[in-house]
mmCIF file of C-alpha atoms and ligand atoms in Angstrom:
data_model
loop_
_atom_site.group_PDB
_atom_site.id
_atom_site.type_symbol
_atom_site.label_atom_id
_atom_site.label_comp_id
_atom_site.label_asym_id
_atom_site.label_seq_id
_atom_site.Cartn_x
_atom_site.Cartn_y
_atom_site.Cartn_z
ATOM 1 C CA MET A 26 26.436 -48.903 8.939
ATOM 2 C CA GLN A 27 25.354 -47.057 5.646
ATOM 3 C CA PRO A 28 27.872 -44.189 4.689
ATOM 4 C CA ILE A 29 26.508 -40.741 4.900
ATOM 5 C CA ARG A 30 25.662 -39.913 1.217
ATOM 6 C CA MET A 31 27.411 -36.414 0.248
ATOM 7 C CA ALA A 32 27.104 -33.886 -2.228
ATOM 8 C CA ILE A 33 29.819 -31.156 -2.498
ATOM 9 C CA ILE A 34 28.647 -27.663 -3.462
ATOM 10 C CA GLY A 35 31.089 -25.530 -5.371
ATOM 11 C CA VAL A 36 34.190 -27.468 -6.885
ATOM 12 C CA GLY A 37 36.868 -24.951 -6.394
ATOM 13 C CA LYS A 38 40.151 -25.085 -4.674
ATOM 14 C CA ILE A 39 39.268 -26.057 -1.251
ATOM 15 C CA ALA A 40 36.812 -28.647 -2.715
ATOM 16 C CA ARG A 41 39.441 -30.371 -4.851
ATOM 17 C CA ASP A 42 42.324 -29.816 -2.321
ATOM 18 C CA GLN A 43 40.707 -31.050 0.761
ATOM 19 C CA HIS A 44 36.973 -31.849 0.878
ATOM 20 C CA ILE A 45 36.855 -34.459 -1.997
ATOM 21 C CA PRO A 46 40.185 -36.289 -0.660
ATOM 22 C CA ALA A 47 38.906 -36.197 2.955
ATOM 23 C CA ILE A 48 35.600 -37.678 1.885
ATOM 24 C CA LEU A 49 37.005 -40.323 -0.419
ATOM 25 C CA ALA A 50 39.325 -41.484 2.628
ATOM 26 C CA ASN A 51 36.628 -41.781 5.127
ATOM 27 C CA PRO A 52 34.568 -44.971 4.976
ATOM 28 C CA ALA A 53 31.775 -43.284 6.805
ATOM 29 C CA PHE A 54 31.042 -41.221 3.895
ATOM 30 C CA GLN A 55 30.364 -41.691 0.157
ATOM 31 C CA LEU A 56 30.494 -38.965 -2.532
ATOM 32 C CA ILE A 57 27.594 -39.074 -4.611
ATOM 33 C CA ALA A 58 27.208 -35.710 -6.256
ATOM 34 C CA ALA A 59 28.785 -32.280 -6.982
ATOM 35 C CA VAL A 60 27.370 -28.966 -7.880
ATOM 36 C CA SER A 61 29.378 -26.734 -10.090
ATOM 37 C CA ARG A 62 28.464 -24.104 -12.899
ATOM 38 C CA HIS A 63 31.766 -25.060 -14.670
ATOM 39 C CA ALA A 64 33.558 -28.082 -13.243
ATOM 40 C CA THR A 65 32.742 -31.722 -12.973
ATOM 41 C CA VAL A 66 33.798 -34.328 -10.617
ATOM 42 C CA ALA A 67 34.638 -37.796 -12.117
ATOM 43 C CA GLY A 68 32.649 -40.805 -10.996
ATOM 44 C CA VAL A 69 29.611 -38.792 -9.231
ATOM 45 C CA SER A 70 26.372 -37.186 -10.635
ATOM 46 C CA ASN A 71 27.030 -33.629 -11.526
ATOM 47 C CA PHE A 72 24.625 -30.820 -11.367
ATOM 48 C CA PRO A 73 24.737 -27.092 -12.480
ATOM 49 C CA SER A 74 23.054 -25.797 -9.433
ATOM 50 C CA ILE A 75 21.765 -26.719 -5.894
ATOM 51 C CA GLU A 76 18.098 -26.458 -7.061
ATOM 52 C CA ALA A 77 18.860 -29.126 -9.728
ATOM 53 C CA LEU A 78 20.588 -31.423 -7.300
ATOM 54 C CA LEU A 79 17.858 -31.108 -4.851
ATOM 55 C CA ALA A 80 15.050 -31.550 -7.334
ATOM 56 C CA ALA A 81 16.787 -34.826 -8.808
ATOM 57 C CA PRO A 82 15.678 -38.270 -7.774
ATOM 58 C CA LEU A 83 19.018 -38.874 -5.971
ATOM 59 C CA ALA A 84 19.282 -39.915 -2.536
ATOM 60 C CA ILE A 85 21.759 -37.910 -0.467
ATOM 61 C CA ASP A 86 22.027 -37.069 3.149
ATOM 62 C CA ALA A 87 24.349 -34.219 3.441
ATOM 63 C CA VAL A 88 25.967 -31.335 1.509
ATOM 64 C CA ALA A 89 29.371 -29.726 2.134
ATOM 65 C CA ILE A 90 29.151 -25.994 0.999
ATOM 66 C CA CYS A 91 32.421 -24.974 -0.566
ATOM 67 C CA THR A 92 31.414 -21.743 -2.416
ATOM 68 C CA PRO A 93 32.448 -18.220 -1.625
ATOM 69 C CA PRO A 94 30.859 -17.061 1.765
ATOM 70 C CA ALA A 95 28.308 -14.760 -0.206
ATOM 71 C CA HIS A 96 26.607 -17.788 -1.466
ATOM 72 C CA HIS A 97 26.708 -19.836 1.737
ATOM 73 C CA TYR A 98 23.558 -18.783 3.515
ATOM 74 C CA GLN A 99 21.199 -19.392 0.371
ATOM 75 C CA ALA A 100 22.648 -22.937 -0.141
ATOM 76 C CA ALA A 101 22.448 -23.791 3.574
ATOM 77 C CA LYS A 102 18.922 -22.571 3.629
ATOM 78 C CA LEU A 103 17.910 -24.609 0.594
ATOM 79 C CA ALA A 104 19.780 -27.715 1.812
ATOM 80 C CA LEU A 105 18.268 -27.665 5.458
ATOM 81 C CA GLY A 106 14.857 -26.990 3.871
ATOM 82 C CA HIS A 107 15.225 -30.251 1.907
ATOM 83 C CA GLY A 108 16.183 -32.222 4.920
ATOM 84 C CA LYS A 109 19.980 -32.507 4.364
ATOM 85 C CA HIS A 110 22.642 -32.168 6.918
ATOM 86 C CA VAL A 111 25.029 -29.126 6.071
ATOM 87 C CA LEU A 112 28.780 -28.836 6.502
ATOM 88 C CA LEU A 113 29.641 -25.159 6.035
ATOM 89 C CA GLU A 114 33.119 -23.878 5.053
ATOM 90 C CA LYS A 115 34.537 -20.855 6.664
ATOM 91 C CA PRO A 116 33.612 -17.819 6.625
ATOM 92 C CA PRO A 117 30.246 -19.068 7.602
ATOM 93 C CA CYS A 118 28.334 -16.165 5.690
ATOM 94 C CA THR A 119 28.459 -12.532 5.272
ATOM 95 C CA THR A 120 26.320 -11.127 8.227
ATOM 96 C CA LEU A 121 25.539 -12.217 11.676
ATOM 97 C CA ALA A 122 21.826 -12.239 10.958
ATOM 98 C CA GLN A 123 22.208 -14.866 8.290
ATOM 99 C CA PHE A 124 24.470 -16.882 10.804
ATOM 100 C CA ASP A 125 21.737 -16.734 13.536
ATOM 101 C CA SER A 126 18.942 -17.690 10.940
ATOM 102 C CA MET A 127 21.031 -20.777 9.717
ATOM 103 C CA VAL A 128 21.183 -22.042 13.394
ATOM 104 C CA MET A 129 17.595 -21.494 13.646
ATOM 105 C CA LEU A 130 16.929 -23.156 10.303
ATOM 106 C CA ALA A 131 19.001 -26.428 11.419
ATOM 107 C CA LYS A 132 16.869 -26.606 14.511
ATOM 108 C CA LEU A 133 13.482 -26.289 12.880
ATOM 109 C CA ALA A 134 14.620 -28.881 10.125
ATOM 110 C CA ASP A 135 16.010 -31.268 12.869
ATOM 111 C CA ARG A 136 19.145 -31.499 10.892
ATOM 112 C CA THR A 137 22.958 -31.268 11.757
ATOM 113 C CA LEU A 138 24.625 -27.967 10.876
ATOM 114 C CA TYR A 139 28.393 -28.306 11.271
ATOM 115 C CA GLN A 140 29.866 -24.576 10.826
ATOM 116 C CA THR A 141 33.571 -25.451 10.549
ATOM 117 C CA TRP A 142 36.820 -23.584 11.554
ATOM 118 C CA HIS A 143 39.317 -25.665 10.189
ATOM 119 C CA SER A 144 42.384 -23.882 11.764
ATOM 120 C CA ARG A 145 40.876 -25.056 15.102
ATOM 121 C CA HIS A 146 41.630 -28.615 14.030
ATOM 122 C CA ALA A 147 45.465 -27.803 13.505
ATOM 123 C CA PRO A 148 47.259 -30.187 15.771
ATOM 124 C CA GLY A 149 48.914 -27.373 18.051
ATOM 125 C CA VAL A 150 45.639 -25.811 19.018
ATOM 126 C CA ALA A 151 44.208 -28.174 21.498
ATOM 127 C CA PRO A 152 47.332 -28.662 23.392
ATOM 128 C CA ALA A 153 48.006 -24.968 23.493
ATOM 129 C CA ALA A 154 44.379 -24.443 24.844
ATOM 130 C CA ARG A 155 45.138 -27.093 27.511
ATOM 131 C CA LEU A 156 48.598 -25.383 28.430
ATOM 132 C CA LEU A 157 46.690 -22.030 28.780
ATOM 133 C CA ARG A 158 44.344 -23.066 31.418
ATOM 134 C CA GLU A 159 47.203 -23.319 33.725
ATOM 135 C CA ARG A 160 48.797 -20.044 32.825
ATOM 136 C CA ARG A 161 47.998 -16.376 32.620
ATOM 137 C CA LEU A 162 48.327 -14.546 29.388
ATOM 138 C CA ARG A 163 50.171 -11.369 29.344
ATOM 139 C CA ARG A 164 50.008 -10.409 25.600
ATOM 140 C CA VAL A 165 49.259 -11.827 22.302
ATOM 141 C CA HIS A 166 50.375 -10.943 18.778
ATOM 142 C CA VAL A 167 49.226 -12.503 15.565
ATOM 143 C CA THR A 168 51.178 -12.444 12.255
ATOM 144 C CA TRP A 169 49.055 -13.861 9.325
ATOM 145 C CA LYS A 170 51.081 -12.961 6.219
ATOM 146 C CA GLU A 171 50.411 -14.862 2.949
ATOM 147 C CA ASP A 172 50.558 -14.582 -0.893
ATOM 148 C CA VAL A 173 47.070 -14.033 -2.126
ATOM 149 C CA ARG A 174 48.160 -14.947 -5.838
ATOM 150 C CA ARG A 175 49.225 -18.339 -4.454
ATOM 151 C CA TRP A 176 46.167 -19.232 -2.133
ATOM 152 C CA HIS A 177 43.487 -17.627 -3.940
ATOM 153 C CA PRO A 178 44.512 -17.753 -7.746
ATOM 154 C CA GLY A 179 41.955 -15.933 -10.012
ATOM 155 C CA GLN A 180 39.427 -15.545 -7.300
ATOM 156 C CA THR A 181 37.403 -12.252 -7.969
ATOM 157 C CA TRP A 182 34.886 -12.911 -5.345
ATOM 158 C CA ILE A 183 37.574 -12.208 -2.617
ATOM 159 C CA TRP A 184 37.838 -8.688 -3.714
ATOM 160 C CA GLN A 185 34.209 -7.872 -3.742
ATOM 161 C CA ALA A 186 31.968 -6.577 -0.890
ATOM 162 C CA GLY A 187 31.224 -9.715 1.336
ATOM 163 C CA GLY A 188 34.513 -11.412 0.129
ATOM 164 C CA PHE A 189 36.460 -10.532 3.205
ATOM 165 C CA GLY A 190 39.699 -9.897 1.552
ATOM 166 C CA VAL A 191 42.726 -10.341 3.916
ATOM 167 C CA LEU A 192 39.987 -11.181 6.558
ATOM 168 C CA ASP A 193 39.198 -14.348 4.836
ATOM 169 C CA PRO A 194 42.437 -15.880 5.904
ATOM 170 C CA GLY A 195 42.555 -13.670 9.093
ATOM 171 C CA ILE A 196 39.320 -15.115 10.395
ATOM 172 C CA ASN A 197 41.418 -18.454 10.805
ATOM 173 C CA ALA A 198 43.549 -16.737 13.205
ATOM 174 C CA LEU A 199 40.386 -15.167 14.983
ATOM 175 C CA SER A 200 39.148 -18.769 15.030
ATOM 176 C CA ILE A 201 42.090 -19.962 16.954
ATOM 177 C CA LEU A 202 42.215 -16.892 19.271
ATOM 178 C CA THR A 203 38.527 -17.331 20.420
ATOM 179 C CA GLN A 204 39.371 -21.079 21.186
ATOM 180 C CA LEU A 205 42.465 -20.127 23.362
ATOM 181 C CA ILE A 206 41.283 -17.189 25.181
ATOM 182 C CA ASP A 207 38.889 -17.566 27.646
ATOM 183 C CA GLU A 208 37.283 -14.158 27.943
ATOM 184 C CA PRO A 209 35.530 -11.705 25.756
ATOM 185 C CA ILE A 210 37.528 -10.034 23.200
ATOM 186 C CA PHE A 211 36.884 -6.504 21.721
ATOM 187 C CA ALA A 212 37.939 -4.835 18.686
ATOM 188 C CA ARG A 213 39.698 -1.522 19.574
ATOM 189 C CA SER A 214 40.870 -0.224 16.521
ATOM 190 C CA ALA A 215 41.742 -1.304 12.853
ATOM 191 C CA ARG A 216 43.612 0.109 9.937
ATOM 192 C CA LEU A 217 42.642 -1.489 6.823
ATOM 193 C CA LEU A 218 44.405 -0.835 3.501
ATOM 194 C CA VAL A 219 42.004 -1.271 0.650
ATOM 195 C CA PRO A 220 43.091 -1.183 -2.963
ATOM 196 C CA SER A 221 41.465 1.333 -5.098
ATOM 197 C CA ASN A 222 39.998 -1.373 -7.363
ATOM 198 C CA CYS A 223 38.787 -3.619 -4.462
ATOM 199 C CA ASP A 224 35.736 -3.414 -2.033
ATOM 200 C CA THR A 225 37.927 -5.495 0.684
ATOM 201 C CA PRO A 226 41.250 -4.951 2.395
ATOM 202 C CA ILE A 227 44.488 -6.502 1.195
ATOM 203 C CA ALA A 228 46.199 -5.571 4.806
ATOM 204 C CA ALA A 229 45.190 -4.735 8.177
ATOM 205 C CA GLN A 230 46.719 -3.813 11.332
ATOM 206 C CA ILE A 231 44.217 -4.649 14.283
ATOM 207 C CA GLU A 232 44.203 -4.010 18.241
ATOM 208 C CA PHE A 233 41.818 -5.908 20.286
ATOM 209 C CA ILE A 234 41.507 -5.957 24.018
ATOM 210 C CA GLY A 235 40.396 -8.651 26.295
ATOM 211 C CA ASP A 236 37.716 -8.177 29.162
ATOM 212 C CA SER A 237 40.586 -8.484 31.709
ATOM 213 C CA GLY A 238 42.865 -5.974 29.902
ATOM 214 C CA LEU A 239 44.801 -8.386 27.929
ATOM 215 C CA GLU A 240 46.259 -6.746 24.889
ATOM 216 C CA ILE A 241 46.032 -8.439 21.528
ATOM 217 C CA SER A 242 47.446 -7.056 18.161
ATOM 218 C CA ALA A 243 47.393 -8.540 14.673
ATOM 219 C CA GLU A 244 49.074 -7.947 11.321
ATOM 220 C CA LEU A 245 47.451 -9.359 8.227
ATOM 221 C CA ASP A 246 48.948 -8.965 4.802
ATOM 222 C CA PHE A 247 47.788 -10.541 1.640
ATOM 223 C CA ARG A 248 50.971 -9.338 -0.432
ATOM 224 C CA HIS A 249 53.560 -11.612 1.258
ATOM 225 C CA THR A 250 55.711 -13.329 -1.051
ATOM 226 C CA GLY A 251 58.417 -14.504 1.132
ATOM 227 C CA THR A 252 58.136 -17.401 3.770
ATOM 228 C CA GLN A 253 54.333 -17.697 4.393
ATOM 229 C CA THR A 254 53.760 -16.936 7.978
ATOM 230 C CA TRP A 255 50.673 -17.874 10.166
ATOM 231 C CA ASP A 256 51.968 -17.373 13.725
ATOM 232 C CA ILE A 257 50.244 -16.519 17.012
ATOM 233 C CA GLU A 258 52.807 -15.519 19.783
ATOM 234 C CA LEU A 259 51.302 -15.925 23.322
ATOM 235 C CA SER A 260 53.266 -14.196 26.130
ATOM 236 C CA THR A 261 52.399 -16.004 29.462
ATOM 237 C CA ASP A 262 53.398 -15.761 33.128
ATOM 238 C CA SER A 263 55.358 -18.990 32.706
ATOM 239 C CA GLY A 264 57.157 -17.985 29.446
ATOM 240 C CA PRO A 265 56.586 -17.584 25.920
ATOM 241 C CA MET A 266 54.598 -20.065 23.613
ATOM 242 C CA LYS A 267 54.189 -19.853 19.905
ATOM 243 C CA LEU A 268 51.632 -21.352 17.453
ATOM 244 C CA SER A 269 53.098 -21.454 13.920
ATOM 245 C CA ALA A 270 52.105 -22.864 10.503
ATOM 246 C CA GLY A 271 48.431 -21.974 11.190
ATOM 247 C CA GLY A 272 48.330 -23.693 14.348
ATOM 248 C CA GLY A 273 50.086 -26.815 13.217
ATOM 249 C CA VAL A 274 53.287 -26.276 15.473
ATOM 250 C CA LEU A 275 53.357 -25.483 19.083
ATOM 251 C CA THR A 276 56.465 -24.244 20.624
ATOM 252 C CA VAL A 277 56.646 -23.906 24.364
ATOM 253 C CA GLY A 278 59.737 -21.884 25.316
ATOM 254 C CA ASP A 279 62.423 -23.725 23.081
ATOM 255 C CA GLU A 280 60.744 -27.195 23.087
ATOM 256 C CA ARG A 281 58.382 -28.035 19.975
ATOM 257 C CA VAL A 282 55.392 -29.808 21.457
ATOM 258 C CA ALA A 283 53.196 -30.408 18.351
ATOM 259 C CA PRO A 284 54.915 -30.649 15.017
ATOM 260 C CA ASP A 285 52.296 -30.713 12.083
ATOM 261 C CA PRO A 286 53.078 -33.731 9.860
ATOM 262 C CA ALA A 287 49.718 -33.682 7.992
ATOM 263 C CA GLY A 288 48.980 -29.857 7.438
ATOM 264 C CA LEU A 289 45.739 -29.012 5.994
ATOM 265 C CA ALA A 290 44.823 -32.485 5.062
ATOM 266 C CA GLY A 291 44.932 -33.543 8.643
ATOM 267 C CA GLU A 292 42.683 -30.553 9.638
ATOM 268 C CA TYR A 293 39.968 -31.782 7.062
ATOM 269 C CA GLN A 294 40.222 -35.384 8.111
ATOM 270 C CA SER A 295 39.307 -34.184 11.664
ATOM 271 C CA ILE A 296 36.556 -32.009 10.487
ATOM 272 C CA TYR A 297 34.792 -35.078 8.537
ATOM 273 C CA ARG A 298 35.170 -37.328 11.714
ATOM 274 C CA ARG A 299 33.498 -34.635 13.643
ATOM 275 C CA PHE A 300 30.650 -34.089 11.230
ATOM 276 C CA GLY A 301 30.053 -37.851 11.458
ATOM 277 C CA GLN A 302 29.992 -37.619 15.102
ATOM 278 C CA LEU A 303 27.514 -34.575 15.034
ATOM 279 C CA ILE A 304 25.060 -36.352 12.579
ATOM 280 C CA ALA A 305 25.181 -39.535 14.536
ATOM 281 C CA THR A 306 24.362 -37.382 17.935
ATOM 282 C CA GLY A 307 21.783 -35.216 16.179
ATOM 283 C CA GLU A 308 23.718 -32.030 17.231
ATOM 284 C CA THR A 309 24.611 -28.812 15.617
ATOM 285 C CA GLU A 310 27.872 -26.983 16.155
ATOM 286 C CA ALA A 311 28.274 -23.475 15.164
ATOM 287 C CA ASP A 312 30.324 -20.676 16.796
ATOM 288 C CA ALA A 313 29.646 -17.018 15.565
ATOM 289 C CA ARG A 314 32.637 -15.415 17.544
ATOM 290 C CA PRO A 315 35.126 -15.220 14.818
ATOM 291 C CA LEU A 316 32.514 -13.622 12.351
ATOM 292 C CA ARG A 317 31.354 -11.265 15.139
ATOM 293 C CA LEU A 318 35.077 -10.104 15.597
ATOM 294 C CA VAL A 319 35.417 -9.465 11.841
ATOM 295 C CA ALA A 320 31.937 -7.330 12.073
ATOM 296 C CA ASP A 321 33.247 -5.429 15.058
ATOM 297 C CA ILE A 322 36.512 -4.821 13.101
ATOM 298 C CA LEU A 323 34.665 -3.296 10.309
ATOM 299 C CA LEU A 324 32.913 -1.051 12.947
ATOM 300 C CA VAL A 325 35.799 0.429 14.429
ATOM 301 C CA ALA A 326 38.056 0.439 11.207
ATOM 302 C CA SER A 327 39.547 3.156 9.235
ATOM 303 C CA ASP A 328 40.097 2.506 5.581
ATOM 304 C CA ILE A 329 43.032 3.719 3.841
ATOM 305 C CA ALA A 330 42.894 3.578 -0.001
ATOM 306 C CA ILE A 331 45.930 2.387 -1.761
ATOM 307 C CA GLU A 332 47.251 1.546 -5.265
ATOM 308 C CA PRO A 333 45.045 -0.909 -7.211
ATOM 309 C CA PHE A 334 45.688 -4.516 -6.785
ATOM 310 C CA ASP A 335 46.904 -6.444 -10.094
ATOM 311 C CA PRO A 336 46.262 -10.183 -9.582
ATOM 312 C CA GLU A 337 48.613 -10.940 -12.782
ATOM 313 C CA ALA A 338 51.741 -9.090 -11.366
ATOM 314 C CA ALA A 339 54.647 -10.987 -10.254
HETATM 315 P P1 NAP B 19 37.360 -20.993 -5.435
HETATM 316 O O1 NAP B 19 38.477 -21.795 -5.702
HETATM 317 O O2 NAP B 19 36.773 -19.676 -5.880
HETATM 318 O O3 NAP B 19 36.102 -22.061 -5.312
HETATM 319 C C1 NAP B 19 34.706 -21.544 -5.027
HETATM 320 C C2 NAP B 19 33.819 -22.427 -6.058
HETATM 321 O O4 NAP B 19 32.425 -21.969 -5.740
HETATM 322 C C3 NAP B 19 34.046 -21.978 -7.523
HETATM 323 O O5 NAP B 19 34.947 -22.852 -7.964
HETATM 324 C C4 NAP B 19 32.537 -22.022 -8.165
HETATM 325 O O6 NAP B 19 32.564 -23.047 -8.904
HETATM 326 C C5 NAP B 19 31.674 -21.952 -7.110
HETATM 327 N N1 NAP B 19 30.802 -20.796 -7.117
HETATM 328 C C6 NAP B 19 29.404 -20.791 -6.985
HETATM 329 N N2 NAP B 19 29.131 -19.615 -7.079
HETATM 330 C C7 NAP B 19 29.869 -18.777 -7.327
HETATM 331 C C8 NAP B 19 30.158 -17.359 -7.487
HETATM 332 N N3 NAP B 19 28.923 -16.482 -7.518
HETATM 333 N N4 NAP B 19 31.467 -16.754 -7.732
HETATM 334 C C9 NAP B 19 32.528 -17.687 -7.584
HETATM 335 N N5 NAP B 19 32.461 -18.826 -7.287
HETATM 336 C C10 NAP B 19 31.201 -19.661 -7.028
HETATM 337 O O7 NAP B 19 37.119 -20.652 -3.638
HETATM 338 P P2 NAP B 19 38.015 -21.517 -2.495
HETATM 339 O O8 NAP B 19 39.197 -21.052 -2.354
HETATM 340 O O9 NAP B 19 37.706 -23.124 -2.756
HETATM 341 O O10 NAP B 19 37.082 -21.041 -1.364
HETATM 342 C C11 NAP B 19 35.776 -21.434 -1.148
HETATM 343 C C12 NAP B 19 35.469 -21.422 0.478
HETATM 344 O O11 NAP B 19 36.465 -22.204 1.159
HETATM 345 C C13 NAP B 19 35.701 -19.922 0.934
HETATM 346 O O12 NAP B 19 34.776 -19.684 1.991
HETATM 347 C C14 NAP B 19 37.029 -19.972 1.512
HETATM 348 O O13 NAP B 19 37.227 -18.966 2.545
HETATM 349 C C15 NAP B 19 37.221 -21.381 2.121
HETATM 350 N N6 NAP B 19 38.548 -21.775 2.369
HETATM 351 C C16 NAP B 19 39.536 -21.693 1.176
HETATM 352 C C17 NAP B 19 40.750 -22.192 1.382
HETATM 353 C C18 NAP B 19 41.979 -21.889 0.346
HETATM 354 O O14 NAP B 19 42.963 -22.075 0.762
HETATM 355 N N7 NAP B 19 41.559 -21.378 -0.971
HETATM 356 C C19 NAP B 19 41.231 -22.769 2.604
HETATM 357 C C20 NAP B 19 40.196 -23.043 3.526
HETATM 358 C C21 NAP B 19 38.954 -22.571 3.201
HETATM 359 P P3 NAP B 19 31.699 -22.875 -10.248
HETATM 360 O O15 NAP B 19 32.198 -21.613 -10.953
HETATM 361 O O16 NAP B 19 32.164 -24.161 -11.016
HETATM 362 O O17 NAP B 19 30.320 -23.007 -9.879
#
């Protein structure tokens, strides 16, 4: 079977770290082109804009959109309008109306839109979901603390309106929660710390409530320089469970059930396998729930202005 001919849109950290290696490692795909205003990818055709790519006499079947979220909608619209399948990085876009429109555009174009949540591919998430079908949750606590200077070096977009701030990694935790918890989740309150030189929060404390009364709390912090922590503690009627390493490790009581040998690389290999399946079956996969929770957090939040953020400070 002919491989799916791919173009990467946006050659930044995630494209280089994960998408390009995952495409090159999967014989079902062939990397044909890249779009970047500044960078080039060796061995493929390079274009300065998605418009230039789509106007070129070059056969591609699909694009992977790896730009900041404020640019996702326009790129997805153009690609679907030119008959390309679309794989979309998280966060999918900046408004719920854009999300709905993208799903509609994919349907009209009869092309696959795969709106990815990479953390759902972490190896602990599926076994945790299976176990939770037989248990009753009593309480959930999320601790998502990382160093923004390490994971988003030099990225100004993350501090601009539509850039999500600490809710950019935080939405990964929400993508896992919405996969694990089989009931509607409502944002109750949120305290967002916003540096005075930024539009978006650097830290957040959030309280949610499930439809059954389940209490869920979350602490997100981008200023964390110690051990990077992406944990979800699940208190259940049969004892504690914990997803750590962003969903890579599942501990049930004292027993490690799913250790994470591959980290993010394993998540992206899984994402491309799924993209190939969706294209083969002509399906779209898109789940707005994590984005809706972010929108609801912003609706109930109180913002607290704090000292300016200095990206260069140690
Ligand atoms: P990044 O390093 O800033 O890369 C984004 C790329 O998009 C840039 O290299 C830039 O390439 C291109 N771009 C096009 N228009 C742009 C604009 N107006 N402003 C800034 N860049 C623009 O960001 P990233 O970390 O790869 O994140 C991209 C997406 O992946 C985000 O949605 C993010 O949430 C997601 N993601 C990131 C990580 C991570 O660890 N960093 C992990 C998982 C998912 P040119 O300047 O060359 O055009």
